[in-house]
Amino acid sequence: MDISTTRTSSPTSDERLAEILANPGFGTHFTDHMFTVEWTPAGWSGARITPYGPLTLDPATAVLHYAQEIFEGMKAYRHEDGSVWTFRPEANAARFNRSARRLALPELPEHDFIESLKALVSTDVDWVPEPGPSGEKSLYLRPFMYASEVFLGVRPSAEVTYCVIASPAAAYFPGGVKPVSLWISTDFARAGAGGTGAAKCGGNYASSLAGQMEGAEHGCDQAVFLDSSTQTYIEELGGMNLFLVYRDGRIVTPELTGSILEGVTRSSILELAKEMGLEPEERKIPIQEWKDAASSGELAEVFACGTAAVITPVGELKWEGGSVDHRRVGHEDTVALGLRQRLLDIQYGRTPDTRGWLTRLA
């Protein structure tokens, strides 16, 4: 892509930027610029960096009526020498195109996807925070694509807009990693067979909110969703994949059935687990197996994973009329925390990247 750049005439002051980076939160502050490019049947055109600002949408814009949109989530990490890197962007680019195919949107060449990240991060490189005392601050990157044609009719949009915005992010657990409690959602499903579960689109997240609210009403942090047809097998949380660690050294995650999102963190864990002497398995996991293994003591650890939190230990599992907790006296989430640290050390350049997972952005 030939990318033009128009810088903002009112950049964030050094003082204000320092305040933001000291306490960025998550998804509440945004950098001074954004990336945009449009697609029509003639191809992609108009790639540009412009000042961050509101989108102007006609009330009949297709995405508002038919939810034809997708997105990705990733991070930029500042290393000790000041350089800025991201983690496995080619995997995000490939997933973005899989999502595009499922939502009948045009594919963006993987090289252009990565170039869009480089263009924005290099423009707003001052917004990438130092890792900080916890070693986990970053710049969160949000590429997204939506149907921008103005029309009311159920067909793929003939005009599409792709954007990238960025937001500095604090450590997900500023006070230290803490286990979350989960509610088994049986009244709601995140996705179904033949649906969009394997695509990263907003509708999947919207459909998970009712289950999350139900979980909160029962004192839980998140909800775990089961397969929609039988309500028997574990799928994932609203936005994170799950792993079960057994005392015999197996580390098991639900197999990809078409209704589960293939997480980049998930696939990385499956590789790193072997270095820790664990035996990775991808298979269907009945929710009853979780309950029974937790009760018997066979289950050593449970954790969820995703870009934002990296890895989150799971504690109590609750459902209507019961609960179970695999943790015993002296319990430590050794595997979860060990994998989490390995991932962070690679991402922040604190350990050699022997797999070529890092790509320099600035």
Tab-separated table of C-alpha atoms in Angstrom:
chain	number	residue	atom	x	y	z
A	1	MET	CA	0.000	0.000	0.000
A	2	ASP	CA	1.012	3.574	-0.683
A	3	ILE	CA	0.191	5.219	2.663
A	4	SER	CA	-0.191	8.987	3.001
A	5	THR	CA	0.198	10.721	6.361
A	6	THR	CA	-1.618	13.782	7.673
A	7	ARG	CA	-0.546	14.608	11.196
A	8	THR	CA	-2.848	16.180	13.738
A	9	SER	CA	-2.580	19.922	14.272
A	10	SER	CA	-3.308	19.492	17.985
A	11	PRO	CA	-1.186	16.619	19.326
A	12	THR	CA	-1.552	15.518	22.938
A	13	SER	CA	0.805	17.538	25.110
A	14	ASP	CA	3.818	15.869	26.679
A	15	GLU	CA	2.375	16.521	30.131
A	16	ARG	CA	-1.004	14.998	29.303
A	17	LEU	CA	0.584	12.013	27.568
A	18	ALA	CA	2.748	11.364	30.619
A	19	GLU	CA	-0.404	11.367	32.792
A	20	ILE	CA	-2.144	8.902	30.483
A	21	LEU	CA	0.798	6.521	30.269
A	22	ALA	CA	1.206	6.574	34.032
A	23	ASN	CA	-2.323	5.209	34.448
A	24	PRO	CA	-3.695	4.154	31.046
A	25	GLY	CA	-6.418	1.745	32.126
A	26	PHE	CA	-7.736	-0.244	29.171
A	27	GLY	CA	-9.517	1.071	26.101
A	28	THR	CA	-10.231	4.527	27.512
A	29	HIS	CA	-7.511	6.673	25.902
A	30	PHE	CA	-6.594	6.665	22.223
A	31	THR	CA	-3.558	7.809	20.285
A	32	ASP	CA	-3.488	10.944	18.142
A	33	HIS	CA	-3.867	9.146	14.814
A	34	MET	CA	-5.665	6.297	13.061
A	35	PHE	CA	-5.189	4.259	9.895
A	36	THR	CA	-7.895	3.941	7.222
A	37	VAL	CA	-8.235	2.335	3.792
A	38	GLU	CA	-11.364	1.598	1.717
A	39	TRP	CA	-12.386	-1.273	-0.542
A	40	THR	CA	-14.738	-1.438	-3.528
A	41	PRO	CA	-14.949	-4.154	-6.185
A	42	ALA	CA	-12.121	-2.281	-7.945
A	43	GLY	CA	-9.819	-3.028	-4.997
A	44	TRP	CA	-8.249	-1.270	-2.010
A	45	SER	CA	-7.452	2.450	-2.200
A	46	GLY	CA	-6.839	5.596	-0.156
A	47	ALA	CA	-4.587	4.143	2.538
A	48	ARG	CA	-3.812	6.922	4.989
A	49	ILE	CA	-2.821	7.976	8.474
A	50	THR	CA	-5.049	10.816	9.711
A	51	PRO	CA	-5.862	12.470	13.039
A	52	TYR	CA	-7.952	10.235	15.303
A	53	GLY	CA	-11.581	11.295	15.177
A	54	PRO	CA	-15.231	10.240	14.885
A	55	LEU	CA	-16.534	8.240	11.960
A	56	THR	CA	-19.388	9.794	10.001
A	57	LEU	CA	-21.993	7.153	9.170
A	58	ASP	CA	-25.203	7.544	7.227
A	59	PRO	CA	-28.165	6.041	9.143
A	60	ALA	CA	-28.496	3.489	6.340
A	61	THR	CA	-24.861	2.310	6.526
A	62	ALA	CA	-24.980	-1.460	6.095
A	63	VAL	CA	-23.017	-2.401	9.228
A	64	LEU	CA	-25.614	-0.758	11.461
A	65	HIS	CA	-28.319	-3.055	10.129
A	66	TYR	CA	-26.639	-6.330	9.223
A	67	ALA	CA	-23.585	-6.436	11.534
A	68	GLN	CA	-21.159	-7.205	8.707
A	69	GLU	CA	-17.932	-6.449	10.588
A	70	ILE	CA	-14.845	-8.093	12.052
A	71	PHE	CA	-11.904	-7.064	14.238
A	72	GLU	CA	-8.628	-8.165	15.781
A	73	GLY	CA	-6.874	-7.460	19.085
A	74	MET	CA	-3.118	-7.380	19.612
A	75	LYS	CA	-0.452	-5.433	21.455
A	76	ALA	CA	2.717	-3.455	20.782
A	77	TYR	CA	5.485	-3.926	23.358
A	78	ARG	CA	8.356	-1.567	24.094
A	79	HIS	CA	11.656	-3.370	24.630
A	80	GLU	CA	14.521	-2.245	26.832
A	81	ASP	CA	16.372	-0.629	23.903
A	82	GLY	CA	13.316	1.509	23.047
A	83	SER	CA	12.276	-0.495	19.978
A	84	VAL	CA	8.619	-1.550	19.610
A	85	TRP	CA	7.470	-5.037	18.632
A	86	THR	CA	4.282	-7.043	18.269
A	87	PHE	CA	3.588	-10.748	18.773
A	88	ARG	CA	2.739	-13.100	15.898
A	89	PRO	CA	0.944	-10.511	13.716
A	90	GLU	CA	0.888	-12.903	10.774
A	91	ALA	CA	-1.396	-15.163	12.855
A	92	ASN	CA	-3.746	-12.243	13.510
A	93	ALA	CA	-3.646	-11.319	9.819
A	94	ALA	CA	-4.520	-14.878	8.800
A	95	ARG	CA	-7.373	-15.048	11.318
A	96	PHE	CA	-8.612	-11.637	10.146
A	97	ASN	CA	-8.935	-13.030	6.627
A	98	ARG	CA	-10.669	-16.181	7.855
A	99	SER	CA	-13.139	-13.931	9.644
A	100	ALA	CA	-13.525	-11.831	6.498
A	101	ARG	CA	-14.399	-14.886	4.425
A	102	ARG	CA	-17.020	-15.993	6.962
A	103	LEU	CA	-18.628	-12.531	7.076
A	104	ALA	CA	-18.510	-12.105	3.266
A	105	LEU	CA	-16.007	-9.254	3.507
A	106	PRO	CA	-12.964	-8.719	1.266
A	107	GLU	CA	-9.639	-10.115	2.390
A	108	LEU	CA	-6.815	-7.718	3.200
A	109	PRO	CA	-3.385	-8.998	2.104
A	110	GLU	CA	-1.445	-10.101	5.184
A	111	HIS	CA	1.483	-7.847	4.259
A	112	ASP	CA	-0.837	-4.830	4.118
A	113	PHE	CA	-2.373	-5.783	7.474
A	114	ILE	CA	1.085	-5.716	9.080
A	115	GLU	CA	2.067	-2.530	7.222
A	116	SER	CA	-1.023	-0.786	8.605
A	117	LEU	CA	0.166	-1.606	12.137
A	118	LYS	CA	3.660	-0.352	11.409
A	119	ALA	CA	2.339	2.884	9.902
A	120	LEU	CA	0.196	3.735	12.913
A	121	VAL	CA	2.652	2.656	15.604
A	122	SER	CA	5.578	4.474	14.007
A	123	THR	CA	3.443	7.636	13.815
A	124	ASP	CA	2.305	7.398	17.442
A	125	VAL	CA	5.379	5.647	18.831
A	126	ASP	CA	5.504	7.972	21.862
A	127	TRP	CA	2.213	6.416	22.977
A	128	VAL	CA	3.822	3.009	23.534
A	129	PRO	CA	4.438	2.917	27.289
A	130	GLU	CA	7.485	1.580	29.039
A	131	PRO	CA	6.641	-1.823	30.586
A	132	GLY	CA	6.374	-0.218	34.040
A	133	PRO	CA	6.938	-1.731	37.517
A	134	SER	CA	4.748	-4.742	36.722
A	135	GLY	CA	6.462	-5.199	33.364
A	136	GLU	CA	3.187	-5.431	31.459
A	137	LYS	CA	2.121	-2.062	30.044
A	138	SER	CA	1.600	-2.027	26.271
A	139	LEU	CA	-0.156	-0.323	23.386
A	140	TYR	CA	-3.308	-2.222	22.452
A	141	LEU	CA	-3.974	-2.342	18.693
A	142	ARG	CA	-7.472	-2.704	17.272
A	143	PRO	CA	-7.726	-3.375	13.520
A	144	PHE	CA	-11.346	-3.595	12.327
A	145	MET	CA	-13.334	-3.774	9.103
A	146	TYR	CA	-16.974	-2.929	8.473
A	147	ALA	CA	-19.556	-2.700	5.702
A	148	SER	CA	-19.671	1.021	4.873
A	149	GLU	CA	-22.002	1.038	1.865
A	150	VAL	CA	-25.202	3.034	2.340
A	151	PHE	CA	-28.015	0.648	1.502
A	152	LEU	CA	-30.775	-1.452	3.044
A	153	GLY	CA	-30.655	-4.915	1.565
A	154	VAL	CA	-29.361	-8.285	2.698
A	155	ARG	CA	-26.284	-8.817	0.538
A	156	PRO	CA	-22.527	-8.328	0.971
A	157	SER	CA	-21.567	-4.681	1.032
A	158	ALA	CA	-19.930	-3.261	-2.090
A	159	GLU	CA	-18.062	-0.706	0.020
A	160	VAL	CA	-15.920	-1.658	3.003
A	161	THR	CA	-13.726	0.342	5.383
A	162	TYR	CA	-10.706	-0.996	7.272
A	163	CYS	CA	-9.268	0.975	10.206
A	164	VAL	CA	-6.685	0.598	12.945
A	165	ILE	CA	-6.835	2.489	16.230
A	166	ALA	CA	-4.569	2.167	19.269
A	167	SER	CA	-4.960	2.570	23.013
A	168	PRO	CA	-2.305	2.395	25.757
A	169	ALA	CA	-3.047	-0.409	28.201
A	170	ALA	CA	-2.093	-0.979	31.816
A	171	ALA	CA	-1.236	-4.361	33.275
A	172	TYR	CA	-4.394	-6.470	33.326
A	173	PHE	CA	-3.739	-7.450	36.968
A	174	PRO	CA	-2.097	-4.362	38.525
A	175	GLY	CA	-2.292	-5.922	41.988
A	176	GLY	CA	-1.065	-9.353	40.914
A	177	VAL	CA	-2.685	-12.256	39.074
A	178	LYS	CA	-5.808	-13.527	40.800
A	179	PRO	CA	-8.016	-16.542	39.966
A	180	VAL	CA	-11.438	-15.843	38.475
A	181	SER	CA	-14.659	-17.703	39.234
A	182	LEU	CA	-16.798	-19.059	36.405
A	183	TRP	CA	-20.522	-19.640	35.937
A	184	ILE	CA	-21.712	-22.412	33.611
A	185	SER	CA	-24.160	-20.786	31.241
A	186	THR	CA	-26.874	-23.199	30.169
A	187	ASP	CA	-29.528	-20.660	29.174
A	188	PHE	CA	-27.313	-18.943	26.602
A	189	ALA	CA	-24.845	-20.026	23.916
A	190	ARG	CA	-21.983	-17.966	22.531
A	191	ALA	CA	-22.164	-19.577	19.075
A	192	GLY	CA	-23.590	-22.577	17.257
A	193	ALA	CA	-22.654	-25.092	14.602
A	194	GLY	CA	-22.359	-23.460	11.203
A	195	GLY	CA	-22.411	-19.997	12.768
A	196	THR	CA	-19.725	-17.379	13.257
A	197	GLY	CA	-18.062	-18.770	16.394
A	198	ALA	CA	-14.680	-19.209	14.709
A	199	ALA	CA	-14.740	-15.644	13.353
A	200	LYS	CA	-13.734	-12.642	15.427
A	201	CYS	CA	-16.842	-10.549	14.923
A	202	GLY	CA	-18.767	-8.318	17.279
A	203	GLY	CA	-21.912	-10.438	17.240
A	204	ASN	CA	-20.160	-13.266	19.086
A	205	TYR	CA	-19.219	-10.906	21.896
A	206	ALA	CA	-22.689	-9.362	22.022
A	207	SER	CA	-24.233	-12.824	22.326
A	208	SER	CA	-21.964	-13.621	25.288
A	209	LEU	CA	-23.027	-10.619	27.368
A	210	ALA	CA	-26.289	-12.091	28.667
A	211	GLY	CA	-24.421	-15.138	29.958
A	212	GLN	CA	-21.793	-12.932	31.578
A	213	MET	CA	-24.529	-10.903	33.272
A	214	GLU	CA	-26.104	-14.125	34.509
A	215	GLY	CA	-22.746	-15.161	35.924
A	216	ALA	CA	-22.315	-11.830	37.678
A	217	GLU	CA	-25.735	-12.239	39.260
A	218	HIS	CA	-24.440	-15.472	40.797
A	219	GLY	CA	-21.257	-13.865	42.103
A	220	CYS	CA	-18.952	-15.032	39.288
A	221	ASP	CA	-16.410	-13.085	37.253
A	222	GLN	CA	-17.130	-14.716	33.905
A	223	ALA	CA	-19.330	-17.305	32.210
A	224	VAL	CA	-18.174	-20.485	30.474
A	225	PHE	CA	-20.233	-21.468	27.446
A	226	LEU	CA	-21.064	-24.989	26.300
A	227	ASP	CA	-21.839	-26.377	22.861
A	228	SER	CA	-25.228	-25.109	21.739
A	229	SER	CA	-26.627	-28.423	20.490
A	230	THR	CA	-26.164	-30.651	23.557
A	231	GLN	CA	-24.997	-28.316	26.344
A	232	THR	CA	-22.467	-31.041	27.139
A	233	TYR	CA	-19.025	-29.906	26.006
A	234	ILE	CA	-16.905	-26.950	27.107
A	235	GLU	CA	-16.316	-24.304	24.454
A	236	GLU	CA	-14.858	-21.034	25.781
A	237	LEU	CA	-15.522	-17.904	27.803
A	238	GLY	CA	-16.992	-14.793	26.213
A	239	GLY	CA	-13.560	-13.755	24.971
A	240	MET	CA	-11.002	-16.298	26.182
A	241	ASN	CA	-10.005	-19.915	25.500
A	242	LEU	CA	-9.778	-22.492	28.300
A	243	PHE	CA	-7.149	-25.024	29.399
A	244	LEU	CA	-7.350	-27.832	31.972
A	245	VAL	CA	-4.129	-29.150	33.509
A	246	TYR	CA	-4.144	-32.682	34.961
A	247	ARG	CA	-1.804	-34.053	37.613
A	248	ASP	CA	-0.471	-36.653	35.185
A	249	GLY	CA	1.017	-33.892	32.992
A	250	ARG	CA	-1.718	-33.509	30.384
A	251	ILE	CA	-2.796	-30.001	29.383
A	252	VAL	CA	-6.122	-30.139	27.562
A	253	THR	CA	-8.069	-27.519	25.617
A	254	PRO	CA	-11.344	-27.840	23.665
A	255	GLU	CA	-10.723	-28.794	20.048
A	256	LEU	CA	-11.632	-26.316	17.332
A	257	THR	CA	-15.068	-27.316	16.107
A	258	GLY	CA	-15.983	-24.252	14.063
A	259	SER	CA	-17.780	-22.553	16.941
A	260	ILE	CA	-14.634	-21.741	18.971
A	261	LEU	CA	-12.282	-18.858	18.206
A	262	GLU	CA	-8.726	-19.992	17.466
A	263	GLY	CA	-6.799	-17.749	19.847
A	264	VAL	CA	-3.238	-16.704	19.071
A	265	THR	CA	-2.383	-17.083	22.764
A	266	ARG	CA	-4.027	-20.517	22.741
A	267	SER	CA	-1.900	-21.782	19.862
A	268	SER	CA	1.243	-20.337	21.461
A	269	ILE	CA	0.517	-22.151	24.734
A	270	LEU	CA	0.143	-25.456	22.908
A	271	GLU	CA	3.722	-25.019	21.651
A	272	LEU	CA	5.254	-23.688	24.869
A	273	ALA	CA	3.637	-26.383	27.028
A	274	LYS	CA	5.903	-29.010	25.476
A	275	GLU	CA	8.962	-27.138	26.795
A	276	MET	CA	7.566	-27.546	30.300
A	277	GLY	CA	7.244	-31.309	29.924
A	278	LEU	CA	3.482	-31.187	29.463
A	279	GLU	CA	1.449	-33.262	27.028
A	280	PRO	CA	-0.926	-31.021	25.015
A	281	GLU	CA	-4.303	-32.400	23.942
A	282	GLU	CA	-7.034	-30.846	21.818
A	283	ARG	CA	-10.327	-32.695	22.199
A	284	LYS	CA	-13.921	-32.347	23.257
A	285	ILE	CA	-14.138	-31.917	27.023
A	286	PRO	CA	-17.454	-32.745	28.723
A	287	ILE	CA	-18.330	-30.244	31.433
A	288	GLN	CA	-18.978	-33.261	33.691
A	289	GLU	CA	-15.320	-34.255	33.292
A	290	TRP	CA	-14.300	-30.889	34.735
A	291	LYS	CA	-16.639	-31.335	37.688
A	292	ASP	CA	-15.529	-34.909	38.391
A	293	ALA	CA	-11.789	-34.239	37.987
A	294	ALA	CA	-11.987	-31.201	40.248
A	295	SER	CA	-13.823	-33.189	42.928
A	296	SER	CA	-11.433	-36.161	42.787
A	297	GLY	CA	-8.265	-34.053	42.835
A	298	GLU	CA	-7.165	-35.291	39.398
A	299	LEU	CA	-7.415	-31.732	38.061
A	300	ALA	CA	-4.397	-29.650	39.042
A	301	GLU	CA	-5.091	-26.288	37.381
A	302	VAL	CA	-7.553	-24.489	35.133
A	303	PHE	CA	-6.794	-21.278	33.276
A	304	ALA	CA	-8.167	-19.026	30.553
A	305	CYS	CA	-6.082	-17.199	27.969
A	306	GLY	CA	-6.372	-14.259	25.604
A	307	THR	CA	-4.533	-11.179	24.377
A	308	ALA	CA	-5.654	-8.792	27.121
A	309	ALA	CA	-4.942	-10.872	30.235
A	310	VAL	CA	-2.457	-13.317	28.619
A	311	ILE	CA	-3.269	-16.113	31.110
A	312	THR	CA	-5.789	-15.987	33.944
A	313	PRO	CA	-6.012	-18.791	36.551
A	314	VAL	CA	-9.515	-20.112	37.177
A	315	GLY	CA	-10.793	-21.025	40.624
A	316	GLU	CA	-14.335	-21.985	41.538
A	317	LEU	CA	-16.780	-23.334	38.938
A	318	LYS	CA	-20.442	-22.695	39.755
A	319	TRP	CA	-23.762	-23.719	38.246
A	320	GLU	CA	-27.397	-23.761	39.228
A	321	GLY	CA	-27.511	-25.822	42.409
A	322	GLY	CA	-23.822	-26.578	42.821
A	323	SER	CA	-20.160	-25.662	42.633
A	324	VAL	CA	-16.714	-27.243	42.649
A	325	ASP	CA	-13.183	-25.996	43.187
A	326	HIS	CA	-10.102	-27.975	42.145
A	327	ARG	CA	-7.798	-25.995	44.436
A	328	ARG	CA	-6.529	-27.690	47.588
A	329	VAL	CA	-4.468	-26.499	50.567
A	330	GLY	CA	-1.147	-25.195	49.306
A	331	HIS	CA	-2.440	-24.875	45.741
A	332	GLU	CA	-0.249	-22.901	43.363
A	333	ASP	CA	-0.988	-22.181	39.707
A	334	THR	CA	2.514	-23.232	38.712
A	335	VAL	CA	1.775	-24.147	35.099
A	336	ALA	CA	-0.461	-21.158	34.384
A	337	LEU	CA	1.934	-18.646	35.914
A	338	GLY	CA	4.964	-20.318	34.351
A	339	LEU	CA	3.441	-20.198	30.863
A	340	ARG	CA	2.303	-16.640	31.442
A	341	GLN	CA	5.806	-15.527	32.363
A	342	ARG	CA	7.315	-17.297	29.348
A	343	LEU	CA	4.922	-15.505	27.014
A	344	LEU	CA	5.545	-12.111	28.597
A	345	ASP	CA	9.320	-12.573	28.523
A	346	ILE	CA	9.173	-13.296	24.780
A	347	GLN	CA	6.795	-10.425	24.062
A	348	TYR	CA	8.886	-7.858	25.947
A	349	GLY	CA	12.210	-9.134	24.625
A	350	ARG	CA	13.428	-10.370	27.994
A	351	THR	CA	14.222	-13.799	26.547
A	352	PRO	CA	15.357	-14.825	23.049
A	353	ASP	CA	12.617	-15.214	20.436
A	354	THR	CA	13.699	-18.568	19.052
A	355	ARG	CA	10.497	-19.078	17.014
A	356	GLY	CA	10.450	-15.782	15.130
A	357	TRP	CA	7.199	-14.775	16.794
A	358	LEU	CA	8.089	-11.079	17.109
A	359	THR	CA	7.789	-8.429	14.381
A	360	ARG	CA	9.294	-4.983	14.809
A	361	LEU	CA	6.852	-2.107	14.352
A	362	ALA	CA	9.050	0.879	15.228
